[in-house]
Amino acid sequence: MKNGGDHDIVKAYQRYLKLERNFTGNTVDAYMRDLQKLIDYLRCEGIEPQEVKLEDLQHFAASLHDIGIGPRSQCRILSGIRAFYRFLFVDGWMDNDPSELLESPQIGEHLPEVLSTEEVDMLEQAIDLSKWEGHRNKAIIEVLFSCGLRVSELVNLKLSNLYLDEEFLRVEGKGRKERLVPISPRAIKELELWFYDRRLMNIKPGEEDYVFLNRRGAHLTRTMILIMIKRLAVDAGIHKTISPHTLRHSFATVLLEGGADLRAIQAMLGHESIGTTEIYTHIDTHTLREEILNHHPRNMR
């Protein structure tokens, strides 16, 4: 098996696309952009491209869904990833092709599964609160469902971004755009229970401001959240295919069904299709907060 770092492998694959596949410059650039998404993901997880297993690629595929990439784009990206690993296998960089059984999402599945409020309760009831991470996991579920955060926003949430007395979070979304998100009293209660356990931890230097930490005192990754939620779904007897994004979509669905203003929901979710500045021009933070707290089931006092 050949040896080489990320740079060597990527360069070899780029030459292969240009010289052997005879792809145009634009096509090669598109393949390389999609591959870079995987490289960046693996680097964050501490995994070398040649060490990848099918499970790692499945987690990467789930992360594409969680950050809002549509099914068609997911299919394109995963097709390129399969081509990359076929090349590594055939060219002798790897002894097997880990992408052989990697599945793409079905085109047309534009919306993820939705959980009812009762099913979210089932998830939380499946948590073992006797374990050190029990209150942390319950707070994670509650914040995702009550605030509609992206999983990337959740793992990067800082203590300095919490305004619990005012019942608000400050979230940095896509494009480093910030938005204010109301948080329910129930989610605040679960956070406070987690903070009691958090204060007893040995926290790594530089990680002190992150809200959610792993047992080593470092902030969580998206993959950790995904695995936790999928395990809870199994324990709770929920047979839907869910991810952290399911809770975000469920949040929006229950608000819309409850009669919340659509513009308020779009502002809460930080959708790129509606400019954040434009939304806040028409909906002040007081009105926004009232829309959410009056319609979300977690906020009913």
mmCIF file with all atom_site columns, N, CA and C in Angstrom, residues 199-266:
data_model
loop_
_atom_site.group_PDB
_atom_site.id
_atom_site.type_symbol
_atom_site.label_atom_id
_atom_site.label_alt_id
_atom_site.label_comp_id
_atom_site.label_asym_id
_atom_site.label_entity_id
_atom_site.label_seq_id
_atom_site.pdbx_PDB_ins_code
_atom_site.Cartn_x
_atom_site.Cartn_y
_atom_site.Cartn_z
_atom_site.occupancy
_atom_site.B_iso_or_equiv
_atom_site.pdbx_formal_charge
_atom_site.auth_seq_id
_atom_site.auth_comp_id
_atom_site.auth_asym_id
_atom_site.auth_atom_id
_atom_site.pdbx_PDB_model_num
ATOM 1   N N  . ARG A 1 199 ? -19.796 22.243 36.267 1.00 0.00 ? 199 ARG A N  1
ATOM 2   C CA . ARG A 1 199 ? -18.882 22.928 37.182 1.00 0.00 ? 199 ARG A CA 1
ATOM 3   C C  . ARG A 1 199 ? -17.937 21.958 37.893 1.00 0.00 ? 199 ARG A C  1
ATOM 4   N N  . LEU A 1 200 ? -18.282 20.684 37.906 1.00 0.00 ? 200 LEU A N  1
ATOM 5   C CA . LEU A 1 200 ? -17.453 19.675 38.578 1.00 0.00 ? 200 LEU A CA 1
ATOM 6   C C  . LEU A 1 200 ? -16.395 19.084 37.646 1.00 0.00 ? 200 LEU A C  1
ATOM 7   N N  . MET A 1 201 ? -16.384 19.506 36.377 1.00 0.00 ? 201 MET A N  1
ATOM 8   C CA . MET A 1 201 ? -15.495 18.908 35.379 1.00 0.00 ? 201 MET A CA 1
ATOM 9   C C  . MET A 1 201 ? -14.134 19.583 35.344 1.00 0.00 ? 201 MET A C  1
ATOM 10  N N  . ASN A 1 202 ? -13.142 18.833 34.854 1.00 0.00 ? 202 ASN A N  1
ATOM 11  C CA . ASN A 1 202 ? -11.845 19.416 34.502 1.00 0.00 ? 202 ASN A CA 1
ATOM 12  C C  . ASN A 1 202 ? -11.915 19.810 33.033 1.00 0.00 ? 202 ASN A C  1
ATOM 13  N N  . ILE A 1 203 ? -11.948 21.109 32.785 1.00 0.00 ? 203 ILE A N  1
ATOM 14  C CA . ILE A 1 203 ? -12.147 21.618 31.427 1.00 0.00 ? 203 ILE A CA 1
ATOM 15  C C  . ILE A 1 203 ? -10.801 21.974 30.809 1.00 0.00 ? 203 ILE A C  1
ATOM 16  N N  . LYS A 1 204 ? -10.605 21.560 29.558 1.00 0.00 ? 204 LYS A N  1
ATOM 17  C CA . LYS A 1 204 ? -9.351  21.832 28.872 1.00 0.00 ? 204 LYS A CA 1
ATOM 18  C C  . LYS A 1 204 ? -9.166  23.335 28.666 1.00 0.00 ? 204 LYS A C  1
ATOM 19  N N  . PRO A 1 205 ? -7.921  23.807 28.735 1.00 0.00 ? 205 PRO A N  1
ATOM 20  C CA . PRO A 1 205 ? -7.651  25.222 28.452 1.00 0.00 ? 205 PRO A CA 1
ATOM 21  C C  . PRO A 1 205 ? -8.151  25.596 27.058 1.00 0.00 ? 205 PRO A C  1
ATOM 22  N N  . GLY A 1 206 ? -8.821  26.717 26.954 1.00 0.00 ? 206 GLY A N  1
ATOM 23  C CA . GLY A 1 206 ? -9.363  27.173 25.677 1.00 0.00 ? 206 GLY A CA 1
ATOM 24  C C  . GLY A 1 206 ? -10.775 26.699 25.405 1.00 0.00 ? 206 GLY A C  1
ATOM 25  N N  . GLU A 1 207 ? -11.264 25.767 26.225 1.00 0.00 ? 207 GLU A N  1
ATOM 26  C CA . GLU A 1 207 ? -12.605 25.213 26.019 1.00 0.00 ? 207 GLU A CA 1
ATOM 27  C C  . GLU A 1 207 ? -13.612 25.736 27.053 1.00 0.00 ? 207 GLU A C  1
ATOM 28  N N  . GLU A 1 208 ? -13.158 26.620 27.909 1.00 0.00 ? 208 GLU A N  1
ATOM 29  C CA . GLU A 1 208 ? -13.977 27.031 29.061 1.00 0.00 ? 208 GLU A CA 1
ATOM 30  C C  . GLU A 1 208 ? -15.296 27.698 28.683 1.00 0.00 ? 208 GLU A C  1
ATOM 31  N N  . ASP A 1 209 ? -15.361 28.305 27.497 1.00 0.00 ? 209 ASP A N  1
ATOM 32  C CA . ASP A 1 209 ? -16.551 29.082 27.143 1.00 0.00 ? 209 ASP A CA 1
ATOM 33  C C  . ASP A 1 209 ? -17.601 28.259 26.402 1.00 0.00 ? 209 ASP A C  1
ATOM 34  N N  . TYR A 1 210 ? -17.268 27.032 26.021 1.00 0.00 ? 210 TYR A N  1
ATOM 35  C CA . TYR A 1 210 ? -18.235 26.210 25.296 1.00 0.00 ? 210 TYR A CA 1
ATOM 36  C C  . TYR A 1 210 ? -19.302 25.672 26.260 1.00 0.00 ? 210 TYR A C  1
ATOM 37  N N  . VAL A 1 211 ? -20.547 25.703 25.813 1.00 0.00 ? 211 VAL A N  1
ATOM 38  C CA . VAL A 1 211 ? -21.648 25.255 26.672 1.00 0.00 ? 211 VAL A CA 1
ATOM 39  C C  . VAL A 1 211 ? -21.610 23.743 26.873 1.00 0.00 ? 211 VAL A C  1
ATOM 40  N N  . PHE A 1 212 ? -21.453 22.996 25.783 1.00 0.00 ? 212 PHE A N  1
ATOM 41  C CA . PHE A 1 212 ? -21.551 21.539 25.857 1.00 0.00 ? 212 PHE A CA 1
ATOM 42  C C  . PHE A 1 212 ? -20.177 20.897 25.667 1.00 0.00 ? 212 PHE A C  1
ATOM 43  N N  . LEU A 1 213 ? -19.800 20.062 26.636 1.00 0.00 ? 213 LEU A N  1
ATOM 44  C CA . LEU A 1 213 ? -18.472 19.449 26.657 1.00 0.00 ? 213 LEU A CA 1
ATOM 45  C C  . LEU A 1 213 ? -18.577 17.931 26.710 1.00 0.00 ? 213 LEU A C  1
ATOM 46  N N  . ASN A 1 214 ? -17.507 17.253 26.226 1.00 0.00 ? 214 ASN A N  1
ATOM 47  C CA . ASN A 1 214 ? -17.436 15.804 26.379 1.00 0.00 ? 214 ASN A CA 1
ATOM 48  C C  . ASN A 1 214 ? -16.758 15.457 27.700 1.00 0.00 ? 214 ASN A C  1
ATOM 49  N N  . ARG A 1 215 ? -16.593 14.181 27.982 1.00 0.00 ? 215 ARG A N  1
ATOM 50  C CA . ARG A 1 215 ? -16.058 13.768 29.283 1.00 0.00 ? 215 ARG A CA 1
ATOM 51  C C  . ARG A 1 215 ? -14.592 14.172 29.456 1.00 0.00 ? 215 ARG A C  1
ATOM 52  N N  . ARG A 1 216 ? -13.908 14.520 28.352 1.00 0.00 ? 216 ARG A N  1
ATOM 53  C CA . ARG A 1 216 ? -12.518 14.965 28.441 1.00 0.00 ? 216 ARG A CA 1
ATOM 54  C C  . ARG A 1 216 ? -12.400 16.475 28.617 1.00 0.00 ? 216 ARG A C  1
ATOM 55  N N  . GLY A 1 217 ? -13.549 17.162 28.700 1.00 0.00 ? 217 GLY A N  1
ATOM 56  C CA . GLY A 1 217 ? -13.515 18.600 28.924 1.00 0.00 ? 217 GLY A CA 1
ATOM 57  C C  . GLY A 1 217 ? -13.327 19.428 27.684 1.00 0.00 ? 217 GLY A C  1
ATOM 58  N N  . ALA A 1 218 ? -13.576 18.827 26.511 1.00 0.00 ? 218 ALA A N  1
ATOM 59  C CA . ALA A 1 218 ? -13.492 19.557 25.237 1.00 0.00 ? 218 ALA A CA 1
ATOM 60  C C  . ALA A 1 218 ? -14.885 19.662 24.636 1.00 0.00 ? 218 ALA A C  1
ATOM 61  N N  . HIS A 1 219 ? -15.074 20.638 23.734 1.00 0.00 ? 219 HIS A N  1
ATOM 62  C CA . HIS A 1 219 ? -16.409 20.822 23.179 1.00 0.00 ? 219 HIS A CA 1
ATOM 63  C C  . HIS A 1 219 ? -16.774 19.657 22.248 1.00 0.00 ? 219 HIS A C  1
ATOM 64  N N  . LEU A 1 220 ? -18.055 19.410 22.125 1.00 0.00 ? 220 LEU A N  1
ATOM 65  C CA . LEU A 1 220 ? -18.570 18.295 21.346 1.00 0.00 ? 220 LEU A CA 1
ATOM 66  C C  . LEU A 1 220 ? -18.413 18.545 19.851 1.00 0.00 ? 220 LEU A C  1
ATOM 67  N N  . THR A 1 221 ? -18.469 17.463 19.073 1.00 0.00 ? 221 THR A N  1
ATOM 68  C CA . THR A 1 221 ? -18.486 17.559 17.614 1.00 0.00 ? 221 THR A CA 1
ATOM 69  C C  . THR A 1 221 ? -19.888 17.231 17.117 1.00 0.00 ? 221 THR A C  1
ATOM 70  N N  . ARG A 1 222 ? -20.152 17.556 15.866 1.00 0.00 ? 222 ARG A N  1
ATOM 71  C CA . ARG A 1 222 ? -21.458 17.249 15.278 1.00 0.00 ? 222 ARG A CA 1
ATOM 72  C C  . ARG A 1 222 ? -21.710 15.747 15.262 1.00 0.00 ? 222 ARG A C  1
ATOM 73  N N  . THR A 1 223 ? -20.641 14.985 15.003 1.00 0.00 ? 223 THR A N  1
ATOM 74  C CA . THR A 1 223 ? -20.797 13.530 14.948 1.00 0.00 ? 223 THR A CA 1
ATOM 75  C C  . THR A 1 223 ? -21.219 12.969 16.293 1.00 0.00 ? 223 THR A C  1
ATOM 76  N N  . MET A 1 224 ? -20.655 13.502 17.376 1.00 0.00 ? 224 MET A N  1
ATOM 77  C CA . MET A 1 224 ? -21.040 13.042 18.718 1.00 0.00 ? 224 MET A CA 1
ATOM 78  C C  . MET A 1 224 ? -22.527 13.274 18.960 1.00 0.00 ? 224 MET A C  1
ATOM 79  N N  . ILE A 1 225 ? -23.030 14.420 18.545 1.00 0.00 ? 225 ILE A N  1
ATOM 80  C CA . ILE A 1 225 ? -24.451 14.740 18.731 1.00 0.00 ? 225 ILE A CA 1
ATOM 81  C C  . ILE A 1 225 ? -25.313 13.787 17.901 1.00 0.00 ? 225 ILE A C  1
ATOM 82  N N  . LEU A 1 226 ? -24.891 13.560 16.662 1.00 0.00 ? 226 LEU A N  1
ATOM 83  C CA . LEU A 1 226 ? -25.635 12.671 15.770 1.00 0.00 ? 226 LEU A CA 1
ATOM 84  C C  . LEU A 1 226 ? -25.744 11.272 16.364 1.00 0.00 ? 226 LEU A C  1
ATOM 85  N N  . ILE A 1 227 ? -24.627 10.728 16.816 1.00 0.00 ? 227 ILE A N  1
ATOM 86  C CA . ILE A 1 227 ? -24.618 9.375  17.382 1.00 0.00 ? 227 ILE A CA 1
ATOM 87  C C  . ILE A 1 227 ? -25.499 9.308  18.626 1.00 0.00 ? 227 ILE A C  1
ATOM 88  N N  . MET A 1 228 ? -25.410 10.323 19.474 1.00 0.00 ? 228 MET A N  1
ATOM 89  C CA . MET A 1 228 ? -26.204 10.340 20.705 1.00 0.00 ? 228 MET A CA 1
ATOM 90  C C  . MET A 1 228 ? -27.696 10.320 20.389 1.00 0.00 ? 228 MET A C  1
ATOM 91  N N  . ILE A 1 229 ? -28.129 11.139 19.439 1.00 0.00 ? 229 ILE A N  1
ATOM 92  C CA . ILE A 1 229 ? -29.552 11.225 19.120 1.00 0.00 ? 229 ILE A CA 1
ATOM 93  C C  . ILE A 1 229 ? -30.049 9.930  18.481 1.00 0.00 ? 229 ILE A C  1
ATOM 94  N N  . LYS A 1 230 ? -29.251 9.337  17.612 1.00 0.00 ? 230 LYS A N  1
ATOM 95  C CA . LYS A 1 230 ? -29.664 8.080  16.979 1.00 0.00 ? 230 LYS A CA 1
ATOM 96  C C  . LYS A 1 230 ? -29.784 6.954  18.015 1.00 0.00 ? 230 LYS A C  1
ATOM 97  N N  . ARG A 1 231 ? -28.873 6.931  18.976 1.00 0.00 ? 231 ARG A N  1
ATOM 98  C CA . ARG A 1 231 ? -28.952 5.911  20.029 1.00 0.00 ? 231 ARG A CA 1
ATOM 99  C C  . ARG A 1 231 ? -30.185 6.115  20.901 1.00 0.00 ? 231 ARG A C  1
ATOM 100 N N  . LEU A 1 232 ? -30.484 7.376  21.211 1.00 0.00 ? 232 LEU A N  1
ATOM 101 C CA . LEU A 1 232 ? -31.666 7.662  22.017 1.00 0.00 ? 232 LEU A CA 1
ATOM 102 C C  . LEU A 1 232 ? -32.948 7.254  21.285 1.00 0.00 ? 232 LEU A C  1
ATOM 103 N N  . ALA A 1 233 ? -32.975 7.473  19.966 1.00 0.00 ? 233 ALA A N  1
ATOM 104 C CA . ALA A 1 233 ? -34.153 7.096  19.183 1.00 0.00 ? 233 ALA A CA 1
ATOM 105 C C  . ALA A 1 233 ? -34.387 5.586  19.272 1.00 0.00 ? 233 ALA A C  1
ATOM 106 N N  . VAL A 1 234 ? -33.305 4.810  19.206 1.00 0.00 ? 234 VAL A N  1
ATOM 107 C CA . VAL A 1 234 ? -33.417 3.350  19.331 1.00 0.00 ? 234 VAL A CA 1
ATOM 108 C C  . VAL A 1 234 ? -33.931 2.992  20.725 1.00 0.00 ? 234 VAL A C  1
ATOM 109 N N  . ASP A 1 235 ? -33.331 3.601  21.748 1.00 0.00 ? 235 ASP A N  1
ATOM 110 C CA . ASP A 1 235 ? -33.732 3.308  23.130 1.00 0.00 ? 235 ASP A CA 1
ATOM 111 C C  . ASP A 1 235 ? -35.179 3.698  23.398 1.00 0.00 ? 235 ASP A C  1
ATOM 112 N N  . ALA A 1 236 ? -35.634 4.762  22.715 1.00 0.00 ? 236 ALA A N  1
ATOM 113 C CA . ALA A 1 236 ? -37.001 5.253  22.930 1.00 0.00 ? 236 ALA A CA 1
ATOM 114 C C  . ALA A 1 236 ? -38.028 4.505  22.090 1.00 0.00 ? 236 ALA A C  1
ATOM 115 N N  . GLY A 1 237 ? -37.563 3.636  21.202 1.00 0.00 ? 237 GLY A N  1
ATOM 116 C CA . GLY A 1 237 ? -38.488 2.898  20.342 1.00 0.00 ? 237 GLY A CA 1
ATOM 117 C C  . GLY A 1 237 ? -39.047 3.732  19.212 1.00 0.00 ? 237 GLY A C  1
ATOM 118 N N  . ILE A 1 238 ? -38.318 4.768  18.816 1.00 0.00 ? 238 ILE A N  1
ATOM 119 C CA . ILE A 1 238 ? -38.737 5.614  17.688 1.00 0.00 ? 238 ILE A CA 1
ATOM 120 C C  . ILE A 1 238 ? -38.098 5.050  16.427 1.00 0.00 ? 238 ILE A C  1
ATOM 121 N N  . HIS A 1 239 ? -38.898 4.687  15.453 1.00 0.00 ? 239 HIS A N  1
ATOM 122 C CA . HIS A 1 239 ? -38.402 3.995  14.265 1.00 0.00 ? 239 HIS A CA 1
ATOM 123 C C  . HIS A 1 239 ? -38.154 4.926  13.081 1.00 0.00 ? 239 HIS A C  1
ATOM 124 N N  . LYS A 1 240 ? -38.344 6.206  13.274 1.00 0.00 ? 240 LYS A N  1
ATOM 125 C CA . LYS A 1 240 ? -38.053 7.165  12.209 1.00 0.00 ? 240 LYS A CA 1
ATOM 126 C C  . LYS A 1 240 ? -36.543 7.348  12.081 1.00 0.00 ? 240 LYS A C  1
ATOM 127 N N  . THR A 1 241 ? -36.108 7.712  10.878 1.00 0.00 ? 241 THR A N  1
ATOM 128 C CA . THR A 1 241 ? -34.694 8.029  10.659 1.00 0.00 ? 241 THR A CA 1
ATOM 129 C C  . THR A 1 241 ? -34.485 9.481  11.043 1.00 0.00 ? 241 THR A C  1
ATOM 130 N N  . ILE A 1 242 ? -33.824 9.701  12.177 1.00 0.00 ? 242 ILE A N  1
ATOM 131 C CA . ILE A 1 242 ? -33.714 11.072 12.669 1.00 0.00 ? 242 ILE A CA 1
ATOM 132 C C  . ILE A 1 242 ? -32.253 11.468 12.872 1.00 0.00 ? 242 ILE A C  1
ATOM 133 N N  . SER A 1 243 ? -32.056 12.755 12.982 1.00 0.00 ? 243 SER A N  1
ATOM 134 C CA . SER A 1 243 ? -30.742 13.357 13.202 1.00 0.00 ? 243 SER A CA 1
ATOM 135 C C  . SER A 1 243 ? -30.974 14.653 13.969 1.00 0.00 ? 243 SER A C  1
ATOM 136 N N  . PRO A 1 244 ? -29.920 15.387 14.324 1.00 0.00 ? 244 PRO A N  1
ATOM 137 C CA . PRO A 1 244 ? -30.141 16.687 14.975 1.00 0.00 ? 244 PRO A CA 1
ATOM 138 C C  . PRO A 1 244 ? -31.012 17.621 14.139 1.00 0.00 ? 244 PRO A C  1
ATOM 139 N N  . HIS A 1 245 ? -30.906 17.518 12.816 1.00 0.00 ? 245 HIS A N  1
ATOM 140 C CA . HIS A 1 245 ? -31.709 18.384 11.944 1.00 0.00 ? 245 HIS A CA 1
ATOM 141 C C  . HIS A 1 245 ? -33.198 18.087 12.095 1.00 0.00 ? 245 HIS A C  1
ATOM 142 N N  . THR A 1 246 ? -33.546 16.851 12.467 1.00 0.00 ? 246 THR A N  1
ATOM 143 C CA . THR A 1 246 ? -34.954 16.497 12.667 1.00 0.00 ? 246 THR A CA 1
ATOM 144 C C  . THR A 1 246 ? -35.573 17.372 13.746 1.00 0.00 ? 246 THR A C  1
ATOM 145 N N  . LEU A 1 247 ? -34.834 17.637 14.813 1.00 0.00 ? 247 LEU A N  1
ATOM 146 C CA . LEU A 1 247 ? -35.354 18.470 15.897 1.00 0.00 ? 247 LEU A CA 1
ATOM 147 C C  . LEU A 1 247 ? -35.525 19.915 15.429 1.00 0.00 ? 247 LEU A C  1
ATOM 148 N N  . ARG A 1 248 ? -34.616 20.391 14.599 1.00 0.00 ? 248 ARG A N  1
ATOM 149 C CA . ARG A 1 248 ? -34.738 21.748 14.037 1.00 0.00 ? 248 ARG A CA 1
ATOM 150 C C  . ARG A 1 248 ? -35.987 21.846 13.160 1.00 0.00 ? 248 ARG A C  1
ATOM 151 N N  . HIS A 1 249 ? -36.191 20.837 12.315 1.00 0.00 ? 249 HIS A N  1
ATOM 152 C CA . HIS A 1 249 ? -37.363 20.862 11.442 1.00 0.00 ? 249 HIS A CA 1
ATOM 153 C C  . HIS A 1 249 ? -38.646 20.702 12.250 1.00 0.00 ? 249 HIS A C  1
ATOM 154 N N  . SER A 1 250 ? -38.591 19.887 13.309 1.00 0.00 ? 250 SER A N  1
ATOM 155 C CA . SER A 1 250 ? -39.766 19.704 14.168 1.00 0.00 ? 250 SER A CA 1
ATOM 156 C C  . SER A 1 250 ? -40.129 21.015 14.857 1.00 0.00 ? 250 SER A C  1
ATOM 157 N N  . PHE A 1 251 ? -39.108 21.746 15.287 1.00 0.00 ? 251 PHE A N  1
ATOM 158 C CA . PHE A 1 251 ? -39.305 23.063 15.898 1.00 0.00 ? 251 PHE A CA 1
ATOM 159 C C  . PHE A 1 251 ? -40.097 23.973 14.958 1.00 0.00 ? 251 PHE A C  1
ATOM 160 N N  . ALA A 1 252 ? -39.645 24.053 13.694 1.00 0.00 ? 252 ALA A N  1
ATOM 161 C CA . ALA A 1 252 ? -40.316 24.933 12.739 1.00 0.00 ? 252 ALA A CA 1
ATOM 162 C C  . ALA A 1 252 ? -41.729 24.461 12.444 1.00 0.00 ? 252 ALA A C  1
ATOM 163 N N  . THR A 1 253 ? -41.904 23.151 12.363 1.00 0.00 ? 253 THR A N  1
ATOM 164 C CA . THR A 1 253 ? -43.212 22.594 12.027 1.00 0.00 ? 253 THR A CA 1
ATOM 165 C C  . THR A 1 253 ? -44.246 22.886 13.109 1.00 0.00 ? 253 THR A C  1
ATOM 166 N N  . VAL A 1 254 ? -43.886 22.677 14.382 1.00 0.00 ? 254 VAL A N  1
ATOM 167 C CA . VAL A 1 254 ? -44.871 22.912 15.442 1.00 0.00 ? 254 VAL A CA 1
ATOM 168 C C  . VAL A 1 254 ? -45.201 24.396 15.569 1.00 0.00 ? 254 VAL A C  1
ATOM 169 N N  . LEU A 1 255 ? -44.219 25.259 15.278 1.00 0.00 ? 255 LEU A N  1
ATOM 170 C CA . LEU A 1 255 ? -44.511 26.695 15.304 1.00 0.00 ? 255 LEU A CA 1
ATOM 171 C C  . LEU A 1 255 ? -45.482 27.074 14.194 1.00 0.00 ? 255 LEU A C  1
ATOM 172 N N  . LEU A 1 256 ? -45.214 26.568 12.988 1.00 0.00 ? 256 LEU A N  1
ATOM 173 C CA . LEU A 1 256 ? -46.072 26.900 11.849 1.00 0.00 ? 256 LEU A CA 1
ATOM 174 C C  . LEU A 1 256 ? -47.477 26.368 12.069 1.00 0.00 ? 256 LEU A C  1
ATOM 175 N N  . GLU A 1 257 ? -47.573 25.132 12.554 1.00 0.00 ? 257 GLU A N  1
ATOM 176 C CA . GLU A 1 257 ? -48.890 24.551 12.817 1.00 0.00 ? 257 GLU A CA 1
ATOM 177 C C  . GLU A 1 257 ? -49.613 25.288 13.936 1.00 0.00 ? 257 GLU A C  1
ATOM 178 N N  . GLY A 1 258 ? -48.860 25.897 14.848 1.00 0.00 ? 258 GLY A N  1
ATOM 179 C CA . GLY A 1 258 ? -49.470 26.639 15.941 1.00 0.00 ? 258 GLY A CA 1
ATOM 180 C C  . GLY A 1 258 ? -49.884 28.045 15.572 1.00 0.00 ? 258 GLY A C  1
ATOM 181 N N  . GLY A 1 259 ? -49.567 28.461 14.337 1.00 0.00 ? 259 GLY A N  1
ATOM 182 C CA . GLY A 1 259 ? -50.001 29.769 13.859 1.00 0.00 ? 259 GLY A CA 1
ATOM 183 C C  . GLY A 1 259 ? -48.966 30.864 13.946 1.00 0.00 ? 259 GLY A C  1
ATOM 184 N N  . ALA A 1 260 ? -47.698 30.523 14.214 1.00 0.00 ? 260 ALA A N  1
ATOM 185 C CA . ALA A 1 260 ? -46.660 31.558 14.282 1.00 0.00 ? 260 ALA A CA 1
ATOM 186 C C  . ALA A 1 260 ? -46.465 32.214 12.918 1.00 0.00 ? 260 ALA A C  1
ATOM 187 N N  . ASP A 1 261 ? -46.064 33.470 12.941 1.00 0.00 ? 261 ASP A N  1
ATOM 188 C CA . ASP A 1 261 ? -45.803 34.216 11.708 1.00 0.00 ? 261 ASP A CA 1
ATOM 189 C C  . ASP A 1 261 ? -44.624 33.589 10.975 1.00 0.00 ? 261 ASP A C  1
ATOM 190 N N  . LEU A 1 262 ? -44.771 33.347 9.662  1.00 0.00 ? 262 LEU A N  1
ATOM 191 C CA . LEU A 1 262 ? -43.738 32.667 8.888  1.00 0.00 ? 262 LEU A CA 1
ATOM 192 C C  . LEU A 1 262 ? -42.427 33.451 8.880  1.00 0.00 ? 262 LEU A C  1
ATOM 193 N N  . ARG A 1 263 ? -42.543 34.779 8.843  1.00 0.00 ? 263 ARG A N  1
ATOM 194 C CA . ARG A 1 263 ? -41.315 35.584 8.844  1.00 0.00 ? 263 ARG A CA 1
ATOM 195 C C  . ARG A 1 263 ? -40.556 35.429 10.155 1.00 0.00 ? 263 ARG A C  1
ATOM 196 N N  . ALA A 1 264 ? -41.281 35.283 11.253 1.00 0.00 ? 264 ALA A N  1
ATOM 197 C CA . ALA A 1 264 ? -40.625 35.077 12.544 1.00 0.00 ? 264 ALA A CA 1
ATOM 198 C C  . ALA A 1 264 ? -39.885 33.746 12.562 1.00 0.00 ? 264 ALA A C  1
ATOM 199 N N  . ILE A 1 265 ? -40.499 32.714 11.978 1.00 0.00 ? 265 ILE A N  1
ATOM 200 C CA . ILE A 1 265 ? -39.856 31.402 11.931 1.00 0.00 ? 265 ILE A CA 1
ATOM 201 C C  . ILE A 1 265 ? -38.597 31.459 11.074 1.00 0.00 ? 265 ILE A C  1
ATOM 202 N N  . GLN A 1 266 ? -38.690 32.133 9.938  1.00 0.00 ? 266 GLN A N  1
ATOM 203 C CA . GLN A 1 266 ? -37.520 32.253 9.061  1.00 0.00 ? 266 GLN A CA 1
ATOM 204 C C  . GLN A 1 266 ? -36.380 32.990 9.757  1.00 0.00 ? 266 GLN A C  1
#
